[in-house]
PDB file of C-alpha atoms in Angstrom:
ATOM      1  CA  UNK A1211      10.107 -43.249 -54.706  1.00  0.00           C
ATOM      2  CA  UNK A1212      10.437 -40.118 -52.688  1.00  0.00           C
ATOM      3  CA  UNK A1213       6.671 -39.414 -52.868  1.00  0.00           C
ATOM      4  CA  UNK A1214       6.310 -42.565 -51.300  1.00  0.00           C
ATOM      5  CA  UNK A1215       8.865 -41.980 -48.332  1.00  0.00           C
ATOM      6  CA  UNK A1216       7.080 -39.015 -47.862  1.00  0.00           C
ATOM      7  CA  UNK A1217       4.241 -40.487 -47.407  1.00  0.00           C
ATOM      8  CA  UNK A1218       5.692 -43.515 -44.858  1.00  0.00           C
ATOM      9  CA  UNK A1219       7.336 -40.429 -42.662  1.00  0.00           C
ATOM     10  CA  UNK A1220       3.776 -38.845 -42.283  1.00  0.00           C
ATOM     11  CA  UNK A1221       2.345 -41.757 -41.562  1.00  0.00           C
ATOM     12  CA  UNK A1222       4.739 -42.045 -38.714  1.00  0.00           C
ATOM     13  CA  UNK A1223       4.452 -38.822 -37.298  1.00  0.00           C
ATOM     14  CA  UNK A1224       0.512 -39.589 -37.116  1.00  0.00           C
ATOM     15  CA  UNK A1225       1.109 -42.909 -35.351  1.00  0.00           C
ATOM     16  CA  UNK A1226       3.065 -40.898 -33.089  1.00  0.00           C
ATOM     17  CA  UNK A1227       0.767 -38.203 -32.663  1.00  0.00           C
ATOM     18  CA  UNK A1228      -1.471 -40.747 -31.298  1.00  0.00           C
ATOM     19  CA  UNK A1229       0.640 -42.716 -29.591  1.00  0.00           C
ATOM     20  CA  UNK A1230       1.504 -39.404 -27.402  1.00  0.00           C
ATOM     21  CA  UNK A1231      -1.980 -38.453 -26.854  1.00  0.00           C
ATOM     22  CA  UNK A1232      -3.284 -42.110 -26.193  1.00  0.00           C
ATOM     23  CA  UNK A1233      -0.216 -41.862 -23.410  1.00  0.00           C
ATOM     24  CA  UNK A1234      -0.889 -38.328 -22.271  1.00  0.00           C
ATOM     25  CA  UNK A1235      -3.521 -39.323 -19.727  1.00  0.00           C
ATOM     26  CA  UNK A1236      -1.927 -42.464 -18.338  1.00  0.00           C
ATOM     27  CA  UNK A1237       1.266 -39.717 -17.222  1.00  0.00           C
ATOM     28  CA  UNK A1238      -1.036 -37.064 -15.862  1.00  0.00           C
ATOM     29  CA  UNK A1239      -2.788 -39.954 -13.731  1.00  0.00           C
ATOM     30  CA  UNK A1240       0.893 -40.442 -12.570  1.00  0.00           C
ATOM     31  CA  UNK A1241       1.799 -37.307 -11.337  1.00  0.00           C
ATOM     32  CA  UNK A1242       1.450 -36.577  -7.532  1.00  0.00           C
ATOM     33  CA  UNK A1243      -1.747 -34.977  -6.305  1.00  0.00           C
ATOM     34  CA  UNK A1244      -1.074 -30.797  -6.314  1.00  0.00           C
ATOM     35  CA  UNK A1245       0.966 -29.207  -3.158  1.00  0.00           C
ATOM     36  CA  UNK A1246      -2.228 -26.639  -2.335  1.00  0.00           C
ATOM     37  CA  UNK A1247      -1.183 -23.850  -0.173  1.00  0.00           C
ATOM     38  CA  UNK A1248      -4.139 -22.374   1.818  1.00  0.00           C
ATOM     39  CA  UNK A1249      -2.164 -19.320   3.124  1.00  0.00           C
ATOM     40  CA  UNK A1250      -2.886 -16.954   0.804  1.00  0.00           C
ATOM     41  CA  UNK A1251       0.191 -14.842   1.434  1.00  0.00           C
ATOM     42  CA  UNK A1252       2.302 -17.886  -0.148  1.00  0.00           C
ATOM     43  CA  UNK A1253       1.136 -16.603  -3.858  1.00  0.00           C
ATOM     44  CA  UNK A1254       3.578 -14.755  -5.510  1.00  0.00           C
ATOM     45  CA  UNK A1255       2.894 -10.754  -6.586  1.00  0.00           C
ATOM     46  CA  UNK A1256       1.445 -10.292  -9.884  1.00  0.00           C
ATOM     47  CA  UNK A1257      -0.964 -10.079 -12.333  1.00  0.00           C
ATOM     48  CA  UNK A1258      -3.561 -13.230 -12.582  1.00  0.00           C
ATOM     49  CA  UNK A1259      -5.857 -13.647 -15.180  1.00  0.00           C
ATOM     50  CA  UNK A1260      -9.128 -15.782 -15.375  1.00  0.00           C
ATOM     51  CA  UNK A1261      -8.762 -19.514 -16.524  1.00  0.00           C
ATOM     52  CA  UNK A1262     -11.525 -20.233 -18.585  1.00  0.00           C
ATOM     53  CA  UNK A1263     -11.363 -23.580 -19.150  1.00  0.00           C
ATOM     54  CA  UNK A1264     -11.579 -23.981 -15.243  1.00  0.00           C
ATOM     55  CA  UNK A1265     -13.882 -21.239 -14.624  1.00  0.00           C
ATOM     56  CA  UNK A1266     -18.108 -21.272 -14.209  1.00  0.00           C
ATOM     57  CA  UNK A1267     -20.895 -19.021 -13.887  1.00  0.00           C
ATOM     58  CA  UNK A1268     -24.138 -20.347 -12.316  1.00  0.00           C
ATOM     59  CA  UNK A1269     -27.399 -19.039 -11.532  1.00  0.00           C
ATOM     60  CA  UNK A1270     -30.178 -20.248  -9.438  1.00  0.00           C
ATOM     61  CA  UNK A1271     -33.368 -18.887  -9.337  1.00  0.00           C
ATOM     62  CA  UNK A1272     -37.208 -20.313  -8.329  1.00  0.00           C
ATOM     63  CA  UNK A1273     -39.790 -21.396 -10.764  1.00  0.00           C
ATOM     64  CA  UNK A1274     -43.105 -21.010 -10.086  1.00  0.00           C
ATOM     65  CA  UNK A1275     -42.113 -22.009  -6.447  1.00  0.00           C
ATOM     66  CA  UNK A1276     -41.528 -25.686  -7.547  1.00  0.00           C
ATOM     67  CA  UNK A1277     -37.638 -26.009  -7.795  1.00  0.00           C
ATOM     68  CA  UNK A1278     -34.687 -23.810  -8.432  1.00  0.00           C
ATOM     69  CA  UNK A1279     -33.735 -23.201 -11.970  1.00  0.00           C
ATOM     70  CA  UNK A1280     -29.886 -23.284 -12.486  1.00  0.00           C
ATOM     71  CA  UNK A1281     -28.197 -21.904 -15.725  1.00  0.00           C
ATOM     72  CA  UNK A1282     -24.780 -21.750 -16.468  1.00  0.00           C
ATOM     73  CA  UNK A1283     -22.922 -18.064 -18.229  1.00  0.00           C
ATOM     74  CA  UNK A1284     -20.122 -19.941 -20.286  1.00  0.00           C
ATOM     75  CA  UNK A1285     -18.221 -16.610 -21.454  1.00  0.00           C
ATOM     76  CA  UNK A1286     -16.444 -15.514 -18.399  1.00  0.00           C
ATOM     77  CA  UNK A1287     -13.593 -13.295 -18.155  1.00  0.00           C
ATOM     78  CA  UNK A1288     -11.732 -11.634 -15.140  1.00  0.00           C
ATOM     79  CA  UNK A1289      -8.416 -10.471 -13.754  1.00  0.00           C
ATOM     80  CA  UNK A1290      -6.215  -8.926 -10.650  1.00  0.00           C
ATOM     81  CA  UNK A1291      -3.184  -7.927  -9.617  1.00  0.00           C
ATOM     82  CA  UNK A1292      -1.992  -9.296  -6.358  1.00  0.00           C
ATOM     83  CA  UNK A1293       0.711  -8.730  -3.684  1.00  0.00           C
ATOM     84  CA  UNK A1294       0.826 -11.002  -1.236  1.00  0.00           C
ATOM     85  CA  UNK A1295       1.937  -7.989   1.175  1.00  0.00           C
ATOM     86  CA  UNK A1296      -1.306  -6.421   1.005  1.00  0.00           C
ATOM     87  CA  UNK A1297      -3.897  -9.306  -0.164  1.00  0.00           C
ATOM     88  CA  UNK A1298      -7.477  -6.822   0.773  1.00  0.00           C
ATOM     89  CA  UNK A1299      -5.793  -4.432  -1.631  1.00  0.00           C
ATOM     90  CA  UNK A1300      -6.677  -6.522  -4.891  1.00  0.00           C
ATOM     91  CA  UNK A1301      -9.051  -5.531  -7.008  1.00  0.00           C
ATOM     92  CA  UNK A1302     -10.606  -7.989  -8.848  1.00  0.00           C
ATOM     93  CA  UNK A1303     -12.724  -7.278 -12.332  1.00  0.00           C
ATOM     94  CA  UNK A1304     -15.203 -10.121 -13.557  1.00  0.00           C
ATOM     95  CA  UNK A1305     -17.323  -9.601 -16.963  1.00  0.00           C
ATOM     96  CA  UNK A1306     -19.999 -12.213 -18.005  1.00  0.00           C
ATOM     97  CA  UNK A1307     -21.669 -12.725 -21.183  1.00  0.00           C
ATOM     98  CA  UNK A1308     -25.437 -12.413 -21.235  1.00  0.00           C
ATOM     99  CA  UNK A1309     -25.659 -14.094 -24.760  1.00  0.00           C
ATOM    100  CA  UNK A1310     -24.179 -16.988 -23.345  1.00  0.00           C
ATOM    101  CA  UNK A1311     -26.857 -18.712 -21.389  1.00  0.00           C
ATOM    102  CA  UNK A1312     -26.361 -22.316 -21.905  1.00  0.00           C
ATOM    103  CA  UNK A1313     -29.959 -24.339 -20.452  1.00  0.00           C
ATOM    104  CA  UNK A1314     -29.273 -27.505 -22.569  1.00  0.00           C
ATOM    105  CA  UNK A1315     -31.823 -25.883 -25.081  1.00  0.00           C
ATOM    106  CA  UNK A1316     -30.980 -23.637 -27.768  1.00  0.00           C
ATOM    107  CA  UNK A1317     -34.095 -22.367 -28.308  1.00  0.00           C
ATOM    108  CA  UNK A1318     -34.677 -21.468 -24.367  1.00  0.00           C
ATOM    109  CA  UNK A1319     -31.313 -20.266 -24.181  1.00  0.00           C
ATOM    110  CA  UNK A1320     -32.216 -17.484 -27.126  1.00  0.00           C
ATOM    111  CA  UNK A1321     -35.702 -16.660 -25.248  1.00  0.00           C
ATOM    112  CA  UNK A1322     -33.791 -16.056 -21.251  1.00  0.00           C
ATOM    113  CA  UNK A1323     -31.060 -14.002 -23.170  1.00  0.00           C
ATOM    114  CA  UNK A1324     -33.403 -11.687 -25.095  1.00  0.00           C
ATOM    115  CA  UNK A1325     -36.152 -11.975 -23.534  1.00  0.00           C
ATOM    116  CA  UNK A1326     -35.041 -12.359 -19.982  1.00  0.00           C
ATOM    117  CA  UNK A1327     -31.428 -10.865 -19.546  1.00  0.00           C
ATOM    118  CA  UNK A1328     -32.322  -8.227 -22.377  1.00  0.00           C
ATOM    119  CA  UNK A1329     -28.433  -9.077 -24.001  1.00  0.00           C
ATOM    120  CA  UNK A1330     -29.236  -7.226 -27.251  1.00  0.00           C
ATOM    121  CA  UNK A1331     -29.373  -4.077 -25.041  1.00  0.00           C
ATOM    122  CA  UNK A1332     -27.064  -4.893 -21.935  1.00  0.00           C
ATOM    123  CA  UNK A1333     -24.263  -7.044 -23.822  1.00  0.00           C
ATOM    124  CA  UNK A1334     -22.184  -7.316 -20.469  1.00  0.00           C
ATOM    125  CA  UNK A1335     -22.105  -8.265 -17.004  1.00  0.00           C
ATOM    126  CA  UNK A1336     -19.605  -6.690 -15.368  1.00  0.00           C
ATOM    127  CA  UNK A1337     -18.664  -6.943 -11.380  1.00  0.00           C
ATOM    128  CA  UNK A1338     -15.870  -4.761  -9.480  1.00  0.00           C
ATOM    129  CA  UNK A1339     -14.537  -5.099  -6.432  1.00  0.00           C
ATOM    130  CA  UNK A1340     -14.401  -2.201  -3.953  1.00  0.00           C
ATOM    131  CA  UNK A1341     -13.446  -3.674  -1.135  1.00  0.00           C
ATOM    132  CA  UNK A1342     -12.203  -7.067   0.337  1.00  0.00           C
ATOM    133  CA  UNK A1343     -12.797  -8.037   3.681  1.00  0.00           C
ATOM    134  CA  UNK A1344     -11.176 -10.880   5.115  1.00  0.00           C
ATOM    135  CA  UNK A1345     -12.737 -13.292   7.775  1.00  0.00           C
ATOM    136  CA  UNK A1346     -12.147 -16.861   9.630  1.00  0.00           C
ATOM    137  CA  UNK A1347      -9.743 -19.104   7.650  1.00  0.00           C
ATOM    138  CA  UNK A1348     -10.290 -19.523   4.169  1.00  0.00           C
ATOM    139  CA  UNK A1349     -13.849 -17.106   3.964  1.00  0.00           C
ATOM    140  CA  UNK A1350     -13.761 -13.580   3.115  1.00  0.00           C
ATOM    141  CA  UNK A1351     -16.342 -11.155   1.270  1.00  0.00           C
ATOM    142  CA  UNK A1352     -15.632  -9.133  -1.789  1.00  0.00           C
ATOM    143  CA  UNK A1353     -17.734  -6.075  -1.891  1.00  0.00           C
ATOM    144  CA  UNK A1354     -18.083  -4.633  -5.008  1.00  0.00           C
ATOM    145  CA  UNK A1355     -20.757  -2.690  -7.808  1.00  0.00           C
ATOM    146  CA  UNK A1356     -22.851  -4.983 -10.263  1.00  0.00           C
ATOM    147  CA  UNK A1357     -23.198  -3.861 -13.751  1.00  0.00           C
ATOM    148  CA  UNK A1358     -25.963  -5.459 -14.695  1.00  0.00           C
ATOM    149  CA  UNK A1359     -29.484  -4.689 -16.914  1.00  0.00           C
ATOM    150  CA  UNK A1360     -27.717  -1.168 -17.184  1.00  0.00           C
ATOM    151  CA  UNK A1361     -28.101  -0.281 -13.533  1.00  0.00           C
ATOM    152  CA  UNK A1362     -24.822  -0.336 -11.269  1.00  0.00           C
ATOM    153  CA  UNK A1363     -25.827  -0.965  -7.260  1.00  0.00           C
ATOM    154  CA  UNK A1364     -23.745  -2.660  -4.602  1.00  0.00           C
ATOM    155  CA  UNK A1365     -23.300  -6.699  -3.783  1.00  0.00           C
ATOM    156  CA  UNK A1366     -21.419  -8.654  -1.862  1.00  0.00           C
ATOM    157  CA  UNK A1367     -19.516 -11.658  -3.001  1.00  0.00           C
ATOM    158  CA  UNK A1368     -19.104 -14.183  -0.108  1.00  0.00           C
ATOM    159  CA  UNK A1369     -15.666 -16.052  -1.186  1.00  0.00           C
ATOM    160  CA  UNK A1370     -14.024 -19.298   0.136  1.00  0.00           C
ATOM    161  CA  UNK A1371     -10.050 -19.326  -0.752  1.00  0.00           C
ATOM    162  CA  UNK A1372      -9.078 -22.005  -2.360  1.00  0.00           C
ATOM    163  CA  UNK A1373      -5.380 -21.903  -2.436  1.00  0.00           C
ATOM    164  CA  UNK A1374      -2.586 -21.535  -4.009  1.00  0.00           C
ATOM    165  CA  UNK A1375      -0.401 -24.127  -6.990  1.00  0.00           C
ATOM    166  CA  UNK A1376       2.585 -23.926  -8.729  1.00  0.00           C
ATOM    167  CA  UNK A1377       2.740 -27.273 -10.684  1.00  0.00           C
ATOM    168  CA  UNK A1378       3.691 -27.685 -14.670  1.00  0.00           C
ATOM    169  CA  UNK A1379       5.477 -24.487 -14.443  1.00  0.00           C
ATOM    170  CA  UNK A1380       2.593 -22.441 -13.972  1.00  0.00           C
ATOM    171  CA  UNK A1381       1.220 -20.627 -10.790  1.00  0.00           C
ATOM    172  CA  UNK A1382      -2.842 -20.068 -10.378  1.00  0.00           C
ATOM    173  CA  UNK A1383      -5.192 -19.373  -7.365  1.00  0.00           C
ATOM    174  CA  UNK A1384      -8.873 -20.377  -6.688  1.00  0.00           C
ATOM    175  CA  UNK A1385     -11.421 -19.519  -5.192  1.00  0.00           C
ATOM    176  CA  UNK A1386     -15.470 -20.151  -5.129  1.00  0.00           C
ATOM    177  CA  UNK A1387     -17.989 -17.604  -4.647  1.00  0.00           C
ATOM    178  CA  UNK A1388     -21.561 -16.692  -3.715  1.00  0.00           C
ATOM    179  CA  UNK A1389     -23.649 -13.619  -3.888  1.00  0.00           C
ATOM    180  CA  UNK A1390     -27.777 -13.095  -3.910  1.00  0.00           C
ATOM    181  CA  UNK A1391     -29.501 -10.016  -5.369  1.00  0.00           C
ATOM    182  CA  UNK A1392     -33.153  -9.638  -6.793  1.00  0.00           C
ATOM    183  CA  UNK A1393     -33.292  -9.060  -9.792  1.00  0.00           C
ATOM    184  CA  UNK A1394     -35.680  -6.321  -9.968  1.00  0.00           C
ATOM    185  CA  UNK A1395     -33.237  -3.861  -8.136  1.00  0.00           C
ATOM    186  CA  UNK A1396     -31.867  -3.905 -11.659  1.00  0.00           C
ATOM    187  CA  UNK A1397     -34.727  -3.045 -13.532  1.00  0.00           C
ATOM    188  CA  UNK A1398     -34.799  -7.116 -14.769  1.00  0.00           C
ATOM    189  CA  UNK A1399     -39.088  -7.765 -14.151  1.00  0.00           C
ATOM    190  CA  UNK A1400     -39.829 -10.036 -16.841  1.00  0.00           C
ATOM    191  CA  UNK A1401     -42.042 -13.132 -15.424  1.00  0.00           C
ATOM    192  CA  UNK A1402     -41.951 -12.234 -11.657  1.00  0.00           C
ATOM    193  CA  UNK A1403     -43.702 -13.739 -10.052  1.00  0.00           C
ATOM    194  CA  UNK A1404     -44.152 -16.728 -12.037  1.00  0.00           C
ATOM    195  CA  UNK A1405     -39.845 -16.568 -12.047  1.00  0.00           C
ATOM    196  CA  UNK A1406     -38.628 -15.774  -8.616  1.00  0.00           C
ATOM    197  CA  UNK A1407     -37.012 -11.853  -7.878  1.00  0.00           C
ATOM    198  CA  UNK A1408     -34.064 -13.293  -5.878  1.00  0.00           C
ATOM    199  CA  UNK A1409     -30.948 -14.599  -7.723  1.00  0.00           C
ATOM    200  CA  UNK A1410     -28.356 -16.710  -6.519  1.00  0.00           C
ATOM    201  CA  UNK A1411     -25.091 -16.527  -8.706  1.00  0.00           C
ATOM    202  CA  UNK A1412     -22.404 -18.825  -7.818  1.00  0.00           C
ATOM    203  CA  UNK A1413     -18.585 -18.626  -9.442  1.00  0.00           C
ATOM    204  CA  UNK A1414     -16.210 -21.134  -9.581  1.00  0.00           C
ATOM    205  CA  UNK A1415     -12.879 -19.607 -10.428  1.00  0.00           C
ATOM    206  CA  UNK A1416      -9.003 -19.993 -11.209  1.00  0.00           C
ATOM    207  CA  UNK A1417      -6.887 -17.332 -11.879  1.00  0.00           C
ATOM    208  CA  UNK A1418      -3.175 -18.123 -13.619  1.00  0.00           C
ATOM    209  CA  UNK A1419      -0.241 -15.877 -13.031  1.00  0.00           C
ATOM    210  CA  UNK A1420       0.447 -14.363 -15.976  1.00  0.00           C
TER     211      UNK A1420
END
């Protein structure tokens, strides 16, 4: 008898369960669209750390001078600590994962990661920021030294501000980004010409207060 109410209580719990996640996207539809703030001094001081989950890496690079090849980096980490005070202050620390270079294909992602991005050797991608310069509205550039291939040289990061949220009790900041390098400053050669020198990385980035 009591294995069986144990049994009717679980099963409850799991209707519920699914009840609550069945319902879960029907109440974030109902919530009001985010208050963004675009001034950037409106962010409270702090340390922010790199979402993830709403975070990409993408590169773009020619082919044999028929299209541009995009891949996507998936492992992306980063973080800052801001005051509002003194916003060109920040310095801002982003590291990439060479190993994971996600083309759709498994097999091509193995070959542009060892073969291409040498990752067994150079496991990280690492950009810092030296120096932020702010500009007209919501642009600015983010100078800074590129870790990458083993060889450390200057490139600029040319940033839109996104703005600033506080919404389900949690405070974050975005931003996009765009910077172009060849690749053969850093000692990367393999298939150039047939793959093109230049690079064009682009970021798309939230960072949460922590």
């Amino acid at each position: 008898m009591l294995a069986r109410r144990l049994a009717l209580v679980a099963a409850s719990l799991s209707l519920l369960g699914g009840l609550a996640l069945l319902g879960a996207p029907a109440a974030l539809a109902q919530m009001p669209a985010p208050n963004v703030i675009k001034d950037p001094k409106a962010a409270p001081a702090g340390v922010y750390k790199l979402d993830p989950r709403h975070a990409s890496a993408t590169v773009k690079l020619a082919h044999m001078g028929l299209s541009h090849y995009t891949l996507r980096l998936d492992t992306i980490a980063g973080s800052y600590t801001y005051d509002p005070a003194h916003p060109t202050a920040t310095q801002v620390s982003v590291t990439l994962d060479p190993k994971s270079v996600d083309t759709g294909d498994t097999k091509f992602n193995e070959e542009i990661s060892d073969k291409f991005l040498d990752a067994g050797k150079f496991p990280t991608i690492t950009f810092t920021s030296t120096k932020i310069i702010a500009g007209a509205g919501d642009r600015g550039e983010v100078e800074g030294i590129l870790d990458f291939h083993g060889v450390q040289k200057p490139v600029t990061l040319h940033v839109t501000y996104r703005g600033f949220v506080e919404m389900m009790k949690q405070q974050r900041m975005g931003f996009s980004g765009e910077a172009t390098f060849k690749r053969s400053d850093f000692g990367a050669t393999s298939y150039i010409p047939l793959v093109g020198d230049e690079i064009t990385l682009l970021v798309e980035v939230e960072f949460a207060k922590q």
